[in-house]
Short mmCIF file of C-alpha atoms in Angstrom, two decimals:
data_model
loop_
_atom_site.label_atom_id
_atom_site.label_comp_id
_atom_site.label_asym_id
_atom_site.label_seq_id
_atom_site.Cartn_x
_atom_site.Cartn_y
_atom_site.Cartn_z
CA UNK M 140 -30.37 83.00 62.23
CA UNK M 141 -33.37 82.90 59.95
CA UNK M 142 -32.75 83.23 56.25
CA UNK M 143 -33.80 86.39 54.60
CA UNK M 144 -36.14 86.46 51.67
CA UNK M 145 -33.27 87.32 49.33
CA UNK M 146 -31.30 84.30 50.38
CA UNK M 147 -34.24 82.01 49.78
CA UNK M 148 -34.72 83.44 46.34
CA UNK M 149 -31.04 82.85 45.49
CA UNK M 150 -31.26 79.27 46.64
CA UNK M 151 -34.37 78.72 44.57
CA UNK M 152 -32.72 80.22 41.52
CA UNK M 153 -29.67 77.98 41.97
CA UNK M 154 -31.83 74.91 42.28
CA UNK M 155 -33.78 75.90 39.18
CA UNK M 156 -30.54 76.45 37.26
CA UNK M 157 -29.31 73.02 38.24
CA UNK M 158 -32.61 71.51 37.16
CA UNK M 159 -32.49 73.37 33.85
CA UNK M 160 -28.95 72.20 33.19
CA UNK M 161 -29.85 68.65 34.17
CA UNK M 162 -32.88 68.66 31.91
CA UNK M 163 -31.34 70.56 29.00
CA UNK M 164 -27.92 68.90 28.69
CA UNK M 165 -27.81 65.24 27.55
CA UNK M 166 -24.76 63.06 27.02
CA UNK M 167 -25.16 60.22 24.49
CA UNK M 168 -22.60 57.36 24.69
CA UNK M 169 -20.87 55.99 21.62
CA UNK M 170 -22.87 53.28 19.82
CA UNK M 171 -26.26 54.71 20.84
CA UNK M 172 -28.79 57.12 19.44
CA UNK M 173 -31.41 58.95 21.50
CA UNK M 174 -34.72 60.18 20.09
CA UNK M 175 -36.09 63.52 21.31
CA UNK M 176 -39.83 64.00 21.84
CA UNK M 177 -41.54 67.36 22.29
CA UNK M 178 -44.86 67.00 24.01
CA UNK M 179 -44.86 63.36 22.93
CA UNK M 180 -43.93 63.96 19.30
CA UNK M 181 -40.60 62.96 17.72
CA UNK M 182 -38.47 65.91 16.78
CA UNK M 183 -34.86 64.80 16.33
CA UNK M 184 -32.21 62.19 17.10
CA UNK M 185 -29.29 62.92 19.38
CA UNK M 186 -25.86 61.78 18.21
CA UNK M 187 -23.12 60.50 20.54
CA UNK M 188 -21.57 63.23 22.66
CA UNK M 189 -22.94 66.31 24.47
CA UNK M 190 -26.37 67.52 23.32
CA UNK M 191 -28.65 70.33 24.48
CA UNK M 192 -32.43 70.16 24.44
CA UNK M 193 -35.15 72.46 25.71
CA UNK M 194 -35.72 71.53 29.33
CA UNK M 195 -39.20 70.65 30.54
CA UNK M 196 -40.38 70.77 26.90
CA UNK M 197 -38.21 68.20 25.10
CA UNK M 198 -37.65 64.76 26.53
CA UNK M 199 -35.73 61.58 25.64
CA UNK M 200 -38.01 59.09 23.88
CA UNK M 201 -36.01 55.93 23.02
CA UNK M 202 -32.43 54.95 23.60
CA UNK M 203 -31.47 52.84 20.56
CA UNK M 204 -28.36 50.66 20.33
CA UNK M 205 -26.95 51.08 16.81
CA UNK M 206 -24.17 48.52 17.21
CA UNK M 207 -24.45 45.16 15.39
CA UNK M 208 -26.34 42.72 17.59
CA UNK M 209 -26.82 38.97 17.55
CA UNK M 210 -30.16 37.26 17.95
CA UNK M 211 -30.29 33.55 18.78
CA UNK M 212 -33.10 31.76 16.95
CA UNK M 213 -34.48 28.77 18.88
CA UNK M 214 -34.80 25.30 17.35
CA UNK M 215 -37.53 24.96 14.74
CA UNK M 216 -39.29 21.80 13.54
CA UNK M 217 -39.29 21.78 9.74
CA UNK M 218 -40.99 19.40 7.31
CA UNK M 219 -39.16 19.27 3.99
CA UNK M 220 -40.67 18.96 0.54
CA UNK M 221 -40.15 15.18 0.57
CA UNK M 222 -42.01 14.92 3.92
CA UNK M 223 -38.90 14.44 6.06
CA UNK M 224 -39.01 16.00 9.51
CA UNK M 225 -35.93 17.70 10.88
CA UNK M 226 -34.97 20.29 13.50
CA UNK M 227 -32.97 23.42 12.71
CA UNK M 228 -31.69 26.35 14.73
CA UNK M 229 -30.08 29.56 13.51
CA UNK M 230 -28.51 32.83 14.52
CA UNK M 231 -29.21 36.29 13.05
CA UNK M 232 -27.10 39.46 13.07
CA UNK M 233 -28.78 42.86 12.68
CA UNK M 234 -27.95 46.55 13.05
CA UNK M 235 -30.11 49.65 13.59
CA UNK M 236 -29.54 52.15 10.81
CA UNK M 237 -32.36 54.57 11.57
CA UNK M 238 -33.08 55.01 15.25
CA UNK M 239 -36.37 56.87 14.73
CA UNK M 240 -37.82 54.22 12.44
CA UNK M 241 -36.63 51.40 14.69
CA UNK M 242 -38.23 53.13 17.69
CA UNK M 243 -41.55 54.20 16.18
CA UNK M 244 -42.23 51.84 13.24
CA UNK M 245 -42.30 48.58 15.21
CA UNK M 246 -43.01 47.56 18.76
CA UNK M 247 -40.62 45.17 20.50
CA UNK M 248 -37.96 45.14 17.80
CA UNK M 249 -36.09 41.99 18.81
CA UNK M 250 -39.26 39.92 19.11
CA UNK M 251 -40.38 41.09 15.66
CA UNK M 252 -37.05 40.16 14.06
CA UNK M 253 -37.00 36.80 15.87
CA UNK M 254 -40.49 35.78 14.77
CA UNK M 255 -39.85 36.95 11.22
CA UNK M 256 -36.65 34.85 11.02
CA UNK M 257 -38.34 31.76 12.45
CA UNK M 258 -41.19 32.00 9.95
CA UNK M 259 -38.87 32.34 6.99
CA UNK M 260 -36.71 29.43 8.17
CA UNK M 261 -39.71 27.11 8.01
CA UNK M 262 -40.75 28.58 4.67
CA UNK M 263 -37.35 28.35 2.95
CA UNK M 264 -36.32 24.96 4.33
CA UNK M 265 -39.76 23.47 3.74
CA UNK M 266 -39.44 24.15 0.01
CA UNK M 267 -36.35 21.93 -0.33
CA UNK M 268 -35.68 18.19 -0.26
CA UNK M 269 -33.75 16.73 2.66
CA UNK M 270 -30.63 15.91 0.61
CA UNK M 271 -30.61 19.41 -0.81
CA UNK M 272 -31.21 20.81 2.66
CA UNK M 273 -28.19 19.05 4.13
CA UNK M 274 -25.81 19.86 1.29
CA UNK M 275 -26.78 23.47 0.46
CA UNK M 276 -26.55 25.46 3.66
CA UNK M 277 -25.03 28.41 1.84
CA UNK M 278 -28.07 28.59 -0.42
CA UNK M 279 -30.39 28.49 2.60
CA UNK M 280 -28.44 31.25 4.33
CA UNK M 281 -28.55 33.47 1.24
CA UNK M 282 -32.31 33.01 0.81
CA UNK M 283 -33.01 33.71 4.47
CA UNK M 284 -30.82 36.80 4.48
CA UNK M 285 -32.48 38.22 1.38
CA UNK M 286 -36.03 37.61 2.59
CA UNK M 287 -35.57 38.80 6.20
CA UNK M 288 -33.54 41.86 5.24
CA UNK M 289 -36.19 42.91 2.76
CA UNK M 290 -38.92 42.48 5.41
CA UNK M 291 -37.19 44.57 8.09
CA UNK M 292 -36.16 47.37 5.72
CA UNK M 293 -39.10 49.69 6.66
CA UNK M 294 -38.09 49.39 10.33
CA UNK M 295 -34.72 51.03 9.77
CA UNK M 296 -32.96 47.69 10.39
CA UNK M 297 -30.20 46.01 8.38
CA UNK M 298 -29.92 42.22 8.74
CA UNK M 299 -26.26 41.50 8.00
CA UNK M 300 -26.20 37.70 8.34
CA UNK M 301 -28.48 34.73 8.94
CA UNK M 302 -26.68 31.47 9.62
CA UNK M 303 -28.11 27.97 10.08
CA UNK M 304 -26.20 26.53 13.03
CA UNK M 305 -27.40 22.95 12.94
CA UNK M 306 -29.81 20.67 11.10
CA UNK M 307 -30.84 17.49 12.89
CA UNK M 308 -32.69 14.86 10.84
CA UNK M 309 -34.46 11.95 12.65
CA UNK M 310 -32.18 9.21 13.96
CA UNK M 311 -33.63 6.47 11.74
CA UNK M 312 -33.17 8.73 8.74
CA UNK M 313 -29.56 9.37 9.73
CA UNK M 314 -28.97 5.60 9.97
CA UNK M 315 -30.52 5.07 6.53
CA UNK M 316 -28.32 7.81 5.07
CA UNK M 317 -25.26 6.21 6.66
CA UNK M 318 -26.11 2.85 5.07
CA UNK M 319 -26.68 4.56 1.74
CA UNK M 320 -23.32 6.33 1.99
CA UNK M 321 -21.62 3.04 2.88
CA UNK M 322 -23.24 1.30 -0.10
CA UNK M 323 -22.16 4.12 -2.40
CA UNK M 324 -18.58 3.93 -1.14
CA UNK M 325 -18.50 0.14 -1.52
CA UNK M 326 -19.87 0.50 -5.04
CA UNK M 327 -17.21 3.09 -5.84
CA UNK M 328 -14.51 0.84 -4.39
CA UNK M 329 -15.71 -2.12 -6.50
CA UNK M 330 -15.76 0.05 -9.61
CA UNK M 331 -12.23 1.28 -8.93
CA UNK M 332 -11.05 -2.27 -8.25
CA UNK M 333 -12.61 -3.50 -11.50
CA UNK M 334 -11.01 -0.65 -13.43
CA UNK M 335 -7.65 -1.43 -11.83
CA UNK M 336 -7.97 -5.12 -12.73
CA UNK M 337 -8.90 -4.23 -16.29
CA UNK M 338 -5.97 -1.86 -16.63
CA UNK M 339 -3.65 -4.50 -15.18
CA UNK M 340 -4.88 -7.09 -17.69
CA UNK M 341 -4.46 -4.60 -20.52
CA UNK M 342 -0.91 -3.83 -19.39
CA UNK M 343 -0.09 -7.54 -19.08
CA UNK M 344 -1.49 -8.18 -22.57
CA UNK M 345 0.53 -5.28 -23.93
CA UNK M 346 3.63 -6.65 -22.23
CA UNK M 347 3.01 -10.16 -23.62
CA UNK M 348 2.48 -8.65 -27.06
CA UNK M 349 5.72 -6.69 -26.90
CA UNK M 350 7.53 -9.76 -25.57
CA UNK M 351 6.19 -11.90 -28.42
CA UNK M 352 7.18 -9.25 -30.94
CA UNK M 353 10.69 -8.99 -29.53
CA UNK M 354 11.00 -12.78 -29.35
CA UNK M 355 9.86 -13.12 -32.96
CA UNK M 356 12.30 -10.44 -34.04
CA UNK M 357 15.07 -12.23 -32.13
CA UNK M 358 14.19 -15.55 -33.72
CA UNK M 359 14.13 -13.92 -37.14
CA UNK M 360 17.52 -12.34 -36.53
CA UNK M 361 18.89 -15.65 -35.24
CA UNK M 362 17.49 -17.52 -38.25
CA UNK M 363 18.96 -14.91 -40.56
CA UNK M 364 22.37 -15.20 -38.94
CA UNK M 365 22.14 -19.02 -38.93
CA UNK M 366 21.25 -19.02 -42.60
CA UNK M 367 24.11 -16.64 -43.31
CA UNK M 368 26.49 -18.91 -41.39
CA UNK M 369 25.27 -21.97 -43.29
CA UNK M 370 25.62 -20.06 -46.53
CA UNK M 371 29.21 -19.13 -45.73
CA UNK M 372 29.91 -22.70 -44.62
CA UNK M 373 28.42 -23.98 -47.86
CA UNK M 374 30.52 -21.50 -49.81
CA UNK M 375 33.62 -22.65 -47.97
CA UNK M 376 32.66 -26.30 -48.56
CA UNK M 377 32.02 -25.60 -52.22
CA UNK M 378 35.32 -23.81 -52.52
CA UNK M 379 37.14 -26.71 -50.85
CA UNK M 380 35.36 -29.22 -53.08
CA UNK M 381 36.28 -27.13 -56.12
CA UNK M 382 39.91 -27.05 -55.09
CA UNK M 383 39.91 -30.82 -54.54
CA UNK M 384 38.20 -31.35 -57.87
CA UNK M 385 40.77 -29.15 -59.61
CA UNK M 386 43.56 -31.07 -57.89
CA UNK M 387 42.04 -34.40 -59.01
CA UNK M 388 41.60 -33.04 -62.49
CA UNK M 389 45.25 -32.05 -62.43
CA UNK M 390 46.14 -35.68 -61.65
CA UNK M 391 46.87 -35.29 -57.95
CA UNK M 392 45.47 -38.50 -56.44
CA UNK M 393 46.51 -37.53 -52.90
CA UNK M 394 43.93 -34.72 -52.93
CA UNK M 395 41.04 -37.16 -53.13
CA UNK M 396 42.65 -39.24 -50.39
CA UNK M 397 42.70 -36.14 -48.21
CA UNK M 398 39.07 -35.38 -49.00
CA UNK M 399 37.89 -38.93 -48.22
CA UNK M 400 40.01 -39.13 -45.05
CA UNK M 401 38.53 -35.89 -43.78
CA UNK M 402 34.95 -37.06 -44.24
CA UNK M 403 35.85 -40.46 -42.81
CA UNK M 404 37.39 -38.87 -39.71
CA UNK M 405 34.39 -36.60 -39.17
CA UNK M 406 32.03 -39.57 -39.41
CA UNK M 407 34.08 -41.55 -36.88
CA UNK M 408 34.15 -38.57 -34.50
CA UNK M 409 30.37 -38.21 -34.75
CA UNK M 410 29.86 -41.89 -33.98
CA UNK M 411 32.26 -41.78 -31.04
CA UNK M 412 30.70 -38.67 -29.42
CA UNK M 413 27.05 -39.80 -29.70
CA UNK M 414 25.40 -39.59 -26.21
CA UNK M 415 23.46 -42.86 -26.68
CA UNK M 416 26.47 -44.84 -27.86
CA UNK M 417 28.68 -46.50 -25.29
CA UNK M 418 30.14 -49.35 -27.40
CA UNK M 419 30.77 -48.90 -31.13
CA UNK M 420 31.22 -51.96 -33.43
CA UNK M 421 32.96 -51.01 -36.66
CA UNK M 422 32.81 -53.55 -39.50
CA UNK M 423 35.71 -51.90 -41.26
CA UNK M 424 39.45 -52.06 -40.72
CA UNK M 425 41.34 -49.33 -39.07
CA UNK M 426 44.11 -49.71 -41.64
CA UNK M 427 41.98 -47.93 -44.25
CA UNK M 428 41.82 -44.88 -42.02
CA UNK M 429 45.57 -45.13 -41.41
CA UNK M 430 46.17 -45.33 -45.14
CA UNK M 431 44.05 -42.28 -45.66
CA UNK M 432 45.94 -40.45 -42.97
CA UNK M 433 49.11 -41.45 -44.78
CA UNK M 434 47.73 -39.77 -47.88
CA UNK M 435 47.12 -36.62 -45.82
CA UNK M 436 50.74 -36.69 -44.70
CA UNK M 437 51.92 -37.04 -48.27
CA UNK M 438 49.90 -34.02 -49.27
CA UNK M 439 51.40 -32.07 -46.42
CA UNK M 440 54.92 -33.00 -47.52
CA UNK M 441 54.14 -31.98 -51.07
CA UNK M 442 52.86 -28.61 -49.89
CA UNK M 443 55.50 -27.73 -47.30
CA UNK M 444 58.40 -29.74 -48.74
CA UNK M 445 60.86 -32.08 -47.01
CA UNK M 446 64.01 -30.09 -46.33
CA UNK M 447 64.27 -28.85 -49.92
CA UNK M 448 64.09 -32.35 -51.36
CA UNK M 449 61.33 -33.60 -53.57
CA UNK M 450 58.50 -35.13 -51.65
CA UNK M 451 58.56 -38.88 -51.28
CA UNK M 452 55.49 -40.94 -51.99
CA UNK M 453 53.56 -41.94 -48.92
CA UNK M 454 53.85 -45.53 -47.78
CA UNK M 455 50.55 -46.93 -46.74
CA UNK M 456 49.84 -50.15 -44.97
CA UNK M 457 47.98 -52.68 -46.99
CA UNK M 458 45.09 -54.16 -45.08
CA UNK M 459 45.16 -57.90 -44.58
CA UNK M 460 41.47 -58.34 -45.02
CA UNK M 461 39.15 -55.73 -46.36
CA UNK M 462 35.48 -56.56 -46.64
CA UNK M 463 34.87 -53.23 -48.38
CA UNK M 464 37.39 -51.79 -50.83
CA UNK M 465 37.84 -48.09 -50.85
CA UNK M 466 37.48 -46.99 -54.48
CA UNK M 467 39.72 -44.02 -53.84
CA UNK M 468 42.51 -46.02 -52.16
CA UNK M 469 45.51 -46.14 -54.57
CA UNK M 470 47.89 -47.87 -52.25
CA UNK M 471 47.44 -51.23 -53.97
CA UNK M 472 48.13 -49.72 -57.36
CA UNK M 473 51.31 -48.09 -56.06
CA UNK M 474 52.51 -51.36 -54.45
#
């Protein structure tokens, strides 16, 4: 059955409505911005979501990604200020802030950012020495970020980060730097060893000094105590001598016999205990010593008494031959 003219008109109207809806309604995904052009001229920017434009009059110009994007910078050959050649590669992060400016102010946005970053890498790194280049990557990153971000500002772009990934000096230069580092570490080790030896010598000297001081103080204390002991011994000897002298002055002849016998006995003991004397020849008679000991016994009887009776005079043996007479021996006078 052929279609009537009214039916054809309805179908055409439906198709036109679908085309109008398709052309006038635009859906923008999250993270993107669409620019709208009217007869080839920019009019507005569509935000994420459902947007309506004038069909057949307005059209979509550029679909801009406003999320932060990463741009890999290829390896660049750089000659430093001290004429050292090295290779460096980097990575840049950027974000579109103004979709219209990014779409209409520059052509091929990524290529423009890439070439701008490469140029500034050679410029910034070429103004530094190699040692400074290897040890100050943060400074290089800050300079690159500041310069590149300022250059792309009119394009509606924000460069968030520029990072140097790797710097590769020549192999022979790396070997020379390794030898230099080794020499510096050996030098530091020798300096530390010398300082340790010096400190050890100082500590040993301090210890010897303290030891000498303590030893001297000990010797002084010992000498003081020895002198004090000799002084007390001398006082005791003087007191004993005084008592003997008083006894002699009082007419007690046995006191001097005791005194002489004591000294005589001490002398004989010294001779007998000498380490280099094995045989002792005495040119005196033992009876003199016995007589003196008899005098000591008489003194003891006088002091302690003999059962309440008056002490008896000591009987002493008269020596048969006496080459040397004892001037204090009174046994002959008593006999």
